[in-house]
Amino acid sequence: QLKPVISEALDRCRQSLAMVDPQGSHYQGRSVVIGLSDDFEIAYGRQLIEAIAHQMPKLRVIFRQTHSQIVAGALLDRSLDLAITAGGFAERRLSRQVLGEGHYACLVDPASLVPGREVIDLEEFVRREHLLVSSGGFIGITDEGLAAQGLSRHVCASTSHFAALPFLLKGSEAVATIPGHAAQAIARMTGLTVLPCPLTLPRYPVELGWRTQAQLDPLQRLVREAIEACFTSP
């Protein structure tokens, strides 16, 4: 009866000791929790799994949903080890590294386009119904960009999951304006079409964040290196 409890406690001790062993290379039984929104998970998840497995065989990768408004608290309360977001790491006990810069693109059902057409103008963009991906569900960066030009759009539905877009866009005239990396990844898997956004929207930083004190953990250092390689490779 005691064996499962004692075994688990001893395994926790072993994992804790491994964290301070600079030569440690045994990752079985250990895990790393990476916070990210599902646009990054869709675009980079498979690549991250493979890069981390190459460096640290048997390490379990746990992806957990987060975003820039809540990521600092999640790192500080240790529900995340590392996080990839568009900012949110200003807290002084956190460190961060810029991985790149993001932009926005449009995703549509190709059946809604005139054959051979690869762009839509701002007039058509406003005329179409829109699918909004937002944690709040009411307003997005596109609304702010349109408002600056005295324009507005009709949002027919909103979702908090980028992964739902193929099911919501197929068979409709709607358009979704989302981060370019997610648009490209979704299009490759589903047959949807990526179009340049006819509205000028600001680019944004893509950052990796972690608890500053965790820099002593060699495992986290290797995971950070693997993540950086995924974002810098062509």
PDB file of C-alpha atoms in Angstrom:
ATOM      1  CA  GLN A   1       0.000   0.000   0.000  1.00  0.00           C
ATOM      2  CA  LEU A   2       2.864   2.411   0.775  1.00  0.00           C
ATOM      3  CA  LYS A   3       4.910   1.512  -2.294  1.00  0.00           C
ATOM      4  CA  PRO A   4       3.126   3.816  -4.815  1.00  0.00           C
ATOM      5  CA  VAL A   5       3.331   6.793  -2.438  1.00  0.00           C
ATOM      6  CA  ILE A   6       6.987   6.211  -1.549  1.00  0.00           C
ATOM      7  CA  SER A   7       7.929   5.556  -5.173  1.00  0.00           C
ATOM      8  CA  GLU A   8       6.355   8.821  -6.281  1.00  0.00           C
ATOM      9  CA  ALA A   9       8.120  10.769  -3.512  1.00  0.00           C
ATOM     10  CA  LEU A  10      11.492   9.235  -4.404  1.00  0.00           C
ATOM     11  CA  ASP A  11      10.901   9.986  -8.081  1.00  0.00           C
ATOM     12  CA  ARG A  12      10.218  13.649  -7.193  1.00  0.00           C
ATOM     13  CA  CYS A  13      13.498  13.742  -5.253  1.00  0.00           C
ATOM     14  CA  ARG A  14      15.349  12.254  -8.212  1.00  0.00           C
ATOM     15  CA  GLN A  15      13.879  14.862 -10.547  1.00  0.00           C
ATOM     16  CA  SER A  16      14.805  17.683  -8.143  1.00  0.00           C
ATOM     17  CA  LEU A  17      18.406  16.479  -7.932  1.00  0.00           C
ATOM     18  CA  ALA A  18      18.554  16.193 -11.724  1.00  0.00           C
ATOM     19  CA  MET A  19      17.691  19.879 -11.985  1.00  0.00           C
ATOM     20  CA  VAL A  20      20.984  20.889 -10.349  1.00  0.00           C
ATOM     21  CA  ASP A  21      23.143  18.259 -12.038  1.00  0.00           C
ATOM     22  CA  PRO A  22      24.972  20.119 -14.809  1.00  0.00           C
ATOM     23  CA  GLN A  23      25.949  16.825 -16.431  1.00  0.00           C
ATOM     24  CA  GLY A  24      22.484  15.303 -16.153  1.00  0.00           C
ATOM     25  CA  SER A  25      21.202  13.750 -19.368  1.00  0.00           C
ATOM     26  CA  HIS A  26      18.464  11.397 -18.134  1.00  0.00           C
ATOM     27  CA  TYR A  27      15.113  12.956 -18.905  1.00  0.00           C
ATOM     28  CA  GLN A  28      12.763  10.015 -18.515  1.00  0.00           C
ATOM     29  CA  GLY A  29      10.049  10.909 -16.009  1.00  0.00           C
ATOM     30  CA  ARG A  30      10.678  14.644 -16.345  1.00  0.00           C
ATOM     31  CA  SER A  31       8.449  17.108 -18.118  1.00  0.00           C
ATOM     32  CA  VAL A  32       8.471  20.725 -19.240  1.00  0.00           C
ATOM     33  CA  VAL A  33       5.306  22.854 -19.377  1.00  0.00           C
ATOM     34  CA  ILE A  34       5.282  25.355 -22.239  1.00  0.00           C
ATOM     35  CA  GLY A  35       2.570  28.003 -22.284  1.00  0.00           C
ATOM     36  CA  LEU A  36       1.427  29.318 -25.666  1.00  0.00           C
ATOM     37  CA  SER A  37      -1.752  30.209 -27.510  1.00  0.00           C
ATOM     38  CA  ASP A  38      -3.011  27.664 -30.003  1.00  0.00           C
ATOM     39  CA  ASP A  39      -1.886  29.729 -33.007  1.00  0.00           C
ATOM     40  CA  PHE A  40       1.721  29.042 -31.951  1.00  0.00           C
ATOM     41  CA  GLU A  41       0.854  25.439 -31.070  1.00  0.00           C
ATOM     42  CA  ILE A  42      -0.672  24.884 -34.527  1.00  0.00           C
ATOM     43  CA  ALA A  43       2.246  26.512 -36.353  1.00  0.00           C
ATOM     44  CA  TYR A  44       5.207  25.302 -34.272  1.00  0.00           C
ATOM     45  CA  GLY A  45       3.998  22.462 -32.019  1.00  0.00           C
ATOM     46  CA  ARG A  46       5.206  19.517 -34.106  1.00  0.00           C
ATOM     47  CA  GLN A  47       8.536  21.214 -34.799  1.00  0.00           C
ATOM     48  CA  LEU A  48       9.015  21.940 -31.080  1.00  0.00           C
ATOM     49  CA  ILE A  49       8.263  18.326 -30.121  1.00  0.00           C
ATOM     50  CA  GLU A  50      10.843  17.033 -32.593  1.00  0.00           C
ATOM     51  CA  ALA A  51      13.535  19.586 -31.678  1.00  0.00           C
ATOM     52  CA  ILE A  52      13.157  18.944 -27.936  1.00  0.00           C
ATOM     53  CA  ALA A  53      13.087  15.147 -28.410  1.00  0.00           C
ATOM     54  CA  HIS A  54      16.323  15.365 -30.405  1.00  0.00           C
ATOM     55  CA  GLN A  55      18.081  17.214 -27.584  1.00  0.00           C
ATOM     56  CA  MET A  56      16.365  15.530 -24.622  1.00  0.00           C
ATOM     57  CA  PRO A  57      15.003  12.044 -25.406  1.00  0.00           C
ATOM     58  CA  LYS A  58      12.131  10.839 -23.183  1.00  0.00           C
ATOM     59  CA  LEU A  59      11.324  14.327 -21.905  1.00  0.00           C
ATOM     60  CA  ARG A  60       7.566  14.941 -21.920  1.00  0.00           C
ATOM     61  CA  VAL A  61       6.420  18.233 -23.449  1.00  0.00           C
ATOM     62  CA  ILE A  62       3.186  19.666 -22.037  1.00  0.00           C
ATOM     63  CA  PHE A  63       1.533  22.462 -24.027  1.00  0.00           C
ATOM     64  CA  ARG A  64      -0.783  24.668 -21.971  1.00  0.00           C
ATOM     65  CA  GLN A  65      -2.957  27.525 -23.237  1.00  0.00           C
ATOM     66  CA  THR A  66      -1.977  31.055 -22.220  1.00  0.00           C
ATOM     67  CA  HIS A  67      -1.796  34.583 -23.628  1.00  0.00           C
ATOM     68  CA  SER A  68       0.024  37.843 -22.917  1.00  0.00           C
ATOM     69  CA  GLN A  69      -2.503  39.137 -20.352  1.00  0.00           C
ATOM     70  CA  ILE A  70      -2.157  36.141 -18.015  1.00  0.00           C
ATOM     71  CA  VAL A  71       1.248  34.657 -18.830  1.00  0.00           C
ATOM     72  CA  ALA A  72       3.276  36.483 -16.146  1.00  0.00           C
ATOM     73  CA  GLY A  73       1.069  35.171 -13.322  1.00  0.00           C
ATOM     74  CA  ALA A  74       1.164  31.637 -14.725  1.00  0.00           C
ATOM     75  CA  LEU A  75       4.973  31.645 -14.832  1.00  0.00           C
ATOM     76  CA  LEU A  76       5.311  33.080 -11.339  1.00  0.00           C
ATOM     77  CA  ASP A  77       2.900  30.577  -9.785  1.00  0.00           C
ATOM     78  CA  ARG A  78       4.851  27.785 -11.540  1.00  0.00           C
ATOM     79  CA  SER A  79       1.967  26.429 -13.593  1.00  0.00           C
ATOM     80  CA  LEU A  80       4.237  27.128 -16.601  1.00  0.00           C
ATOM     81  CA  ASP A  81       7.991  26.610 -17.006  1.00  0.00           C
ATOM     82  CA  LEU A  82       8.367  28.591 -20.232  1.00  0.00           C
ATOM     83  CA  ALA A  83       5.988  30.573 -22.413  1.00  0.00           C
ATOM     84  CA  ILE A  84       5.778  31.847 -25.983  1.00  0.00           C
ATOM     85  CA  THR A  85       3.506  34.870 -26.398  1.00  0.00           C
ATOM     86  CA  ALA A  86       3.273  38.312 -27.961  1.00  0.00           C
ATOM     87  CA  GLY A  87       4.747  40.007 -24.885  1.00  0.00           C
ATOM     88  CA  GLY A  88       3.544  40.051 -21.293  1.00  0.00           C
ATOM     89  CA  PHE A  89       6.895  39.460 -19.539  1.00  0.00           C
ATOM     90  CA  ALA A  90       7.468  42.890 -17.975  1.00  0.00           C
ATOM     91  CA  GLU A  91       7.463  41.517 -14.398  1.00  0.00           C
ATOM     92  CA  ARG A  92      10.944  41.980 -12.873  1.00  0.00           C
ATOM     93  CA  ARG A  93      11.258  38.327 -11.794  1.00  0.00           C
ATOM     94  CA  LEU A  94      10.893  37.165 -15.386  1.00  0.00           C
ATOM     95  CA  SER A  95      13.408  37.025 -18.209  1.00  0.00           C
ATOM     96  CA  ARG A  96      12.536  37.181 -21.879  1.00  0.00           C
ATOM     97  CA  GLN A  97      14.039  36.741 -25.309  1.00  0.00           C
ATOM     98  CA  VAL A  98      12.694  38.023 -28.619  1.00  0.00           C
ATOM     99  CA  LEU A  99      12.171  35.150 -31.061  1.00  0.00           C
ATOM    100  CA  GLY A 100      10.860  37.160 -33.993  1.00  0.00           C
ATOM    101  CA  GLU A 101       8.133  39.445 -35.242  1.00  0.00           C
ATOM    102  CA  GLY A 102       4.590  38.516 -36.218  1.00  0.00           C
ATOM    103  CA  HIS A 103       2.158  39.896 -38.789  1.00  0.00           C
ATOM    104  CA  TYR A 104      -1.464  39.305 -39.787  1.00  0.00           C
ATOM    105  CA  ALA A 105      -2.995  37.569 -42.799  1.00  0.00           C
ATOM    106  CA  CYS A 106      -6.500  36.654 -43.967  1.00  0.00           C
ATOM    107  CA  LEU A 107      -7.889  33.135 -44.217  1.00  0.00           C
ATOM    108  CA  VAL A 108     -10.843  32.309 -46.498  1.00  0.00           C
ATOM    109  CA  ASP A 109     -12.546  29.407 -48.232  1.00  0.00           C
ATOM    110  CA  PRO A 110     -11.131  29.434 -51.808  1.00  0.00           C
ATOM    111  CA  ALA A 111     -14.627  28.685 -53.114  1.00  0.00           C
ATOM    112  CA  SER A 112     -15.625  32.197 -52.023  1.00  0.00           C
ATOM    113  CA  LEU A 113     -13.064  33.811 -54.354  1.00  0.00           C
ATOM    114  CA  VAL A 114     -13.258  34.602 -58.071  1.00  0.00           C
ATOM    115  CA  PRO A 115     -11.141  31.874 -59.778  1.00  0.00           C
ATOM    116  CA  GLY A 116      -7.504  32.933 -60.027  1.00  0.00           C
ATOM    117  CA  ARG A 117      -7.889  35.783 -57.567  1.00  0.00           C
ATOM    118  CA  GLU A 118      -5.259  35.973 -54.828  1.00  0.00           C
ATOM    119  CA  VAL A 119      -6.164  39.257 -53.099  1.00  0.00           C
ATOM    120  CA  ILE A 120      -9.203  41.084 -51.782  1.00  0.00           C
ATOM    121  CA  ASP A 121      -9.395  44.862 -51.527  1.00  0.00           C
ATOM    122  CA  LEU A 122     -10.449  46.822 -48.459  1.00  0.00           C
ATOM    123  CA  GLU A 123     -13.974  47.320 -49.802  1.00  0.00           C
ATOM    124  CA  GLU A 124     -14.564  43.590 -50.175  1.00  0.00           C
ATOM    125  CA  PHE A 125     -12.838  42.941 -46.850  1.00  0.00           C
ATOM    126  CA  VAL A 126     -15.343  45.192 -45.060  1.00  0.00           C
ATOM    127  CA  ARG A 127     -18.285  43.806 -47.023  1.00  0.00           C
ATOM    128  CA  ARG A 128     -17.618  40.199 -46.037  1.00  0.00           C
ATOM    129  CA  GLU A 129     -18.692  38.705 -42.724  1.00  0.00           C
ATOM    130  CA  HIS A 130     -15.863  38.124 -40.276  1.00  0.00           C
ATOM    131  CA  LEU A 131     -14.885  35.388 -37.847  1.00  0.00           C
ATOM    132  CA  LEU A 132     -13.131  36.786 -34.787  1.00  0.00           C
ATOM    133  CA  VAL A 133     -10.620  34.792 -32.754  1.00  0.00           C
ATOM    134  CA  SER A 134     -10.419  36.398 -29.340  1.00  0.00           C
ATOM    135  CA  SER A 135     -10.278  35.379 -25.686  1.00  0.00           C
ATOM    136  CA  GLY A 136     -12.848  38.094 -24.951  1.00  0.00           C
ATOM    137  CA  GLY A 137     -14.992  37.523 -28.016  1.00  0.00           C
ATOM    138  CA  PHE A 138     -15.988  41.139 -28.696  1.00  0.00           C
ATOM    139  CA  ILE A 139     -13.183  43.134 -30.314  1.00  0.00           C
ATOM    140  CA  GLY A 140      -9.865  42.495 -32.031  1.00  0.00           C
ATOM    141  CA  ILE A 141      -6.918  44.317 -33.589  1.00  0.00           C
ATOM    142  CA  THR A 142      -8.817  44.420 -36.904  1.00  0.00           C
ATOM    143  CA  ASP A 143     -11.613  46.483 -35.349  1.00  0.00           C
ATOM    144  CA  GLU A 144      -9.065  48.993 -34.085  1.00  0.00           C
ATOM    145  CA  GLY A 145      -7.443  49.250 -37.516  1.00  0.00           C
ATOM    146  CA  LEU A 146     -10.792  49.762 -39.232  1.00  0.00           C
ATOM    147  CA  ALA A 147     -11.953  52.326 -36.667  1.00  0.00           C
ATOM    148  CA  ALA A 148      -8.833  54.404 -37.372  1.00  0.00           C
ATOM    149  CA  GLN A 149     -10.115  54.747 -40.960  1.00  0.00           C
ATOM    150  CA  GLY A 150     -13.719  55.388 -39.940  1.00  0.00           C
ATOM    151  CA  LEU A 151     -14.785  51.875 -40.953  1.00  0.00           C
ATOM    152  CA  SER A 152     -16.318  48.910 -39.164  1.00  0.00           C
ATOM    153  CA  ARG A 153     -17.024  45.243 -39.908  1.00  0.00           C
ATOM    154  CA  HIS A 154     -19.732  42.707 -39.150  1.00  0.00           C
ATOM    155  CA  VAL A 155     -18.515  39.844 -36.957  1.00  0.00           C
ATOM    156  CA  CYS A 156     -20.850  36.898 -37.532  1.00  0.00           C
ATOM    157  CA  ALA A 157     -19.224  34.732 -34.850  1.00  0.00           C
ATOM    158  CA  SER A 158     -16.249  34.618 -32.526  1.00  0.00           C
ATOM    159  CA  THR A 159     -14.236  31.764 -31.060  1.00  0.00           C
ATOM    160  CA  SER A 160     -11.354  31.446 -28.631  1.00  0.00           C
ATOM    161  CA  HIS A 161      -9.706  28.664 -30.675  1.00  0.00           C
ATOM    162  CA  PHE A 162      -7.767  29.101 -33.915  1.00  0.00           C
ATOM    163  CA  ALA A 163      -8.171  25.362 -34.521  1.00  0.00           C
ATOM    164  CA  ALA A 164     -11.932  25.844 -35.000  1.00  0.00           C
ATOM    165  CA  LEU A 165     -11.495  28.127 -38.019  1.00  0.00           C
ATOM    166  CA  PRO A 166     -11.450  25.461 -40.773  1.00  0.00           C
ATOM    167  CA  PHE A 167     -14.814  24.161 -39.579  1.00  0.00           C
ATOM    168  CA  LEU A 168     -16.283  27.670 -39.300  1.00  0.00           C
ATOM    169  CA  LEU A 169     -14.912  29.072 -42.585  1.00  0.00           C
ATOM    170  CA  LYS A 170     -15.587  26.164 -44.961  1.00  0.00           C
ATOM    171  CA  GLY A 171     -18.645  26.771 -47.102  1.00  0.00           C
ATOM    172  CA  SER A 172     -18.938  30.437 -46.129  1.00  0.00           C
ATOM    173  CA  GLU A 173     -18.018  33.875 -47.480  1.00  0.00           C
ATOM    174  CA  ALA A 174     -16.495  34.845 -44.139  1.00  0.00           C
ATOM    175  CA  VAL A 175     -12.902  35.948 -43.599  1.00  0.00           C
ATOM    176  CA  ALA A 176     -10.694  35.517 -40.535  1.00  0.00           C
ATOM    177  CA  THR A 177      -7.777  37.873 -39.875  1.00  0.00           C
ATOM    178  CA  ILE A 178      -5.224  36.004 -37.781  1.00  0.00           C
ATOM    179  CA  PRO A 179      -1.450  35.785 -37.185  1.00  0.00           C
ATOM    180  CA  GLY A 180       0.336  34.856 -40.396  1.00  0.00           C
ATOM    181  CA  HIS A 181       2.112  31.799 -38.959  1.00  0.00           C
ATOM    182  CA  ALA A 182      -1.228  30.240 -37.958  1.00  0.00           C
ATOM    183  CA  ALA A 183      -2.879  31.154 -41.266  1.00  0.00           C
ATOM    184  CA  GLN A 184      -0.125  29.410 -43.250  1.00  0.00           C
ATOM    185  CA  ALA A 185      -0.188  26.285 -41.043  1.00  0.00           C
ATOM    186  CA  ILE A 186      -3.988  25.980 -41.143  1.00  0.00           C
ATOM    187  CA  ALA A 187      -4.061  26.507 -44.929  1.00  0.00           C
ATOM    188  CA  ARG A 188      -1.476  23.754 -45.489  1.00  0.00           C
ATOM    189  CA  MET A 189      -3.590  21.236 -43.583  1.00  0.00           C
ATOM    190  CA  THR A 190      -7.099  22.216 -44.678  1.00  0.00           C
ATOM    191  CA  GLY A 191      -7.054  23.673 -48.184  1.00  0.00           C
ATOM    192  CA  LEU A 192      -8.144  27.127 -47.061  1.00  0.00           C
ATOM    193  CA  THR A 193      -6.498  30.090 -48.809  1.00  0.00           C
ATOM    194  CA  VAL A 194      -4.204  32.685 -47.225  1.00  0.00           C
ATOM    195  CA  LEU A 195      -4.536  36.248 -48.525  1.00  0.00           C
ATOM    196  CA  PRO A 196      -2.596  39.417 -47.673  1.00  0.00           C
ATOM    197  CA  CYS A 197      -4.564  41.574 -45.260  1.00  0.00           C
ATOM    198  CA  PRO A 198      -5.753  44.698 -47.158  1.00  0.00           C
ATOM    199  CA  LEU A 199      -5.789  46.627 -43.886  1.00  0.00           C
ATOM    200  CA  THR A 200      -2.482  47.889 -42.501  1.00  0.00           C
ATOM    201  CA  LEU A 201      -2.090  46.366 -39.038  1.00  0.00           C
ATOM    202  CA  PRO A 202       0.858  46.712 -36.623  1.00  0.00           C
ATOM    203  CA  ARG A 203       3.412  43.938 -36.384  1.00  0.00           C
ATOM    204  CA  TYR A 204       4.064  42.472 -32.936  1.00  0.00           C
ATOM    205  CA  PRO A 205       6.960  40.828 -31.073  1.00  0.00           C
ATOM    206  CA  VAL A 206       7.061  37.073 -30.492  1.00  0.00           C
ATOM    207  CA  GLU A 207       8.816  36.463 -27.163  1.00  0.00           C
ATOM    208  CA  LEU A 208       9.972  33.561 -25.026  1.00  0.00           C
ATOM    209  CA  GLY A 209       9.677  34.112 -21.263  1.00  0.00           C
ATOM    210  CA  TRP A 210      10.735  32.230 -18.114  1.00  0.00           C
ATOM    211  CA  ARG A 211      11.363  32.719 -14.392  1.00  0.00           C
ATOM    212  CA  THR A 212      14.789  34.290 -14.024  1.00  0.00           C
ATOM    213  CA  GLN A 213      15.783  31.930 -11.203  1.00  0.00           C
ATOM    214  CA  ALA A 214      15.069  28.919 -13.448  1.00  0.00           C
ATOM    215  CA  GLN A 215      18.146  29.777 -15.525  1.00  0.00           C
ATOM    216  CA  LEU A 216      20.085  27.443 -13.209  1.00  0.00           C
ATOM    217  CA  ASP A 217      18.152  24.430 -14.530  1.00  0.00           C
ATOM    218  CA  PRO A 218      20.165  22.896 -17.409  1.00  0.00           C
ATOM    219  CA  LEU A 219      17.028  21.228 -18.780  1.00  0.00           C
ATOM    220  CA  GLN A 220      15.227  24.524 -19.215  1.00  0.00           C
ATOM    221  CA  ARG A 221      18.301  26.016 -20.849  1.00  0.00           C
ATOM    222  CA  LEU A 222      18.315  23.205 -23.431  1.00  0.00           C
ATOM    223  CA  VAL A 223      14.579  23.593 -24.042  1.00  0.00           C
ATOM    224  CA  ARG A 224      15.022  27.342 -24.569  1.00  0.00           C
ATOM    225  CA  GLU A 225      17.776  26.647 -27.093  1.00  0.00           C
ATOM    226  CA  ALA A 226      15.539  24.169 -28.945  1.00  0.00           C
ATOM    227  CA  ILE A 227      12.675  26.700 -29.037  1.00  0.00           C
ATOM    228  CA  GLU A 228      14.958  29.441 -30.341  1.00  0.00           C
ATOM    229  CA  ALA A 229      16.207  27.133 -33.100  1.00  0.00           C
ATOM    230  CA  CYS A 230      12.628  26.433 -34.219  1.00  0.00           C
ATOM    231  CA  PHE A 231      11.892  30.135 -34.618  1.00  0.00           C
ATOM    232  CA  THR A 232      15.170  31.089 -36.294  1.00  0.00           C
ATOM    233  CA  SER A 233      15.396  28.195 -38.767  1.00  0.00           C
ATOM    234  CA  PRO A 234      14.119  28.991 -42.289  1.00  0.00           C
TER     235      PRO A 234
END
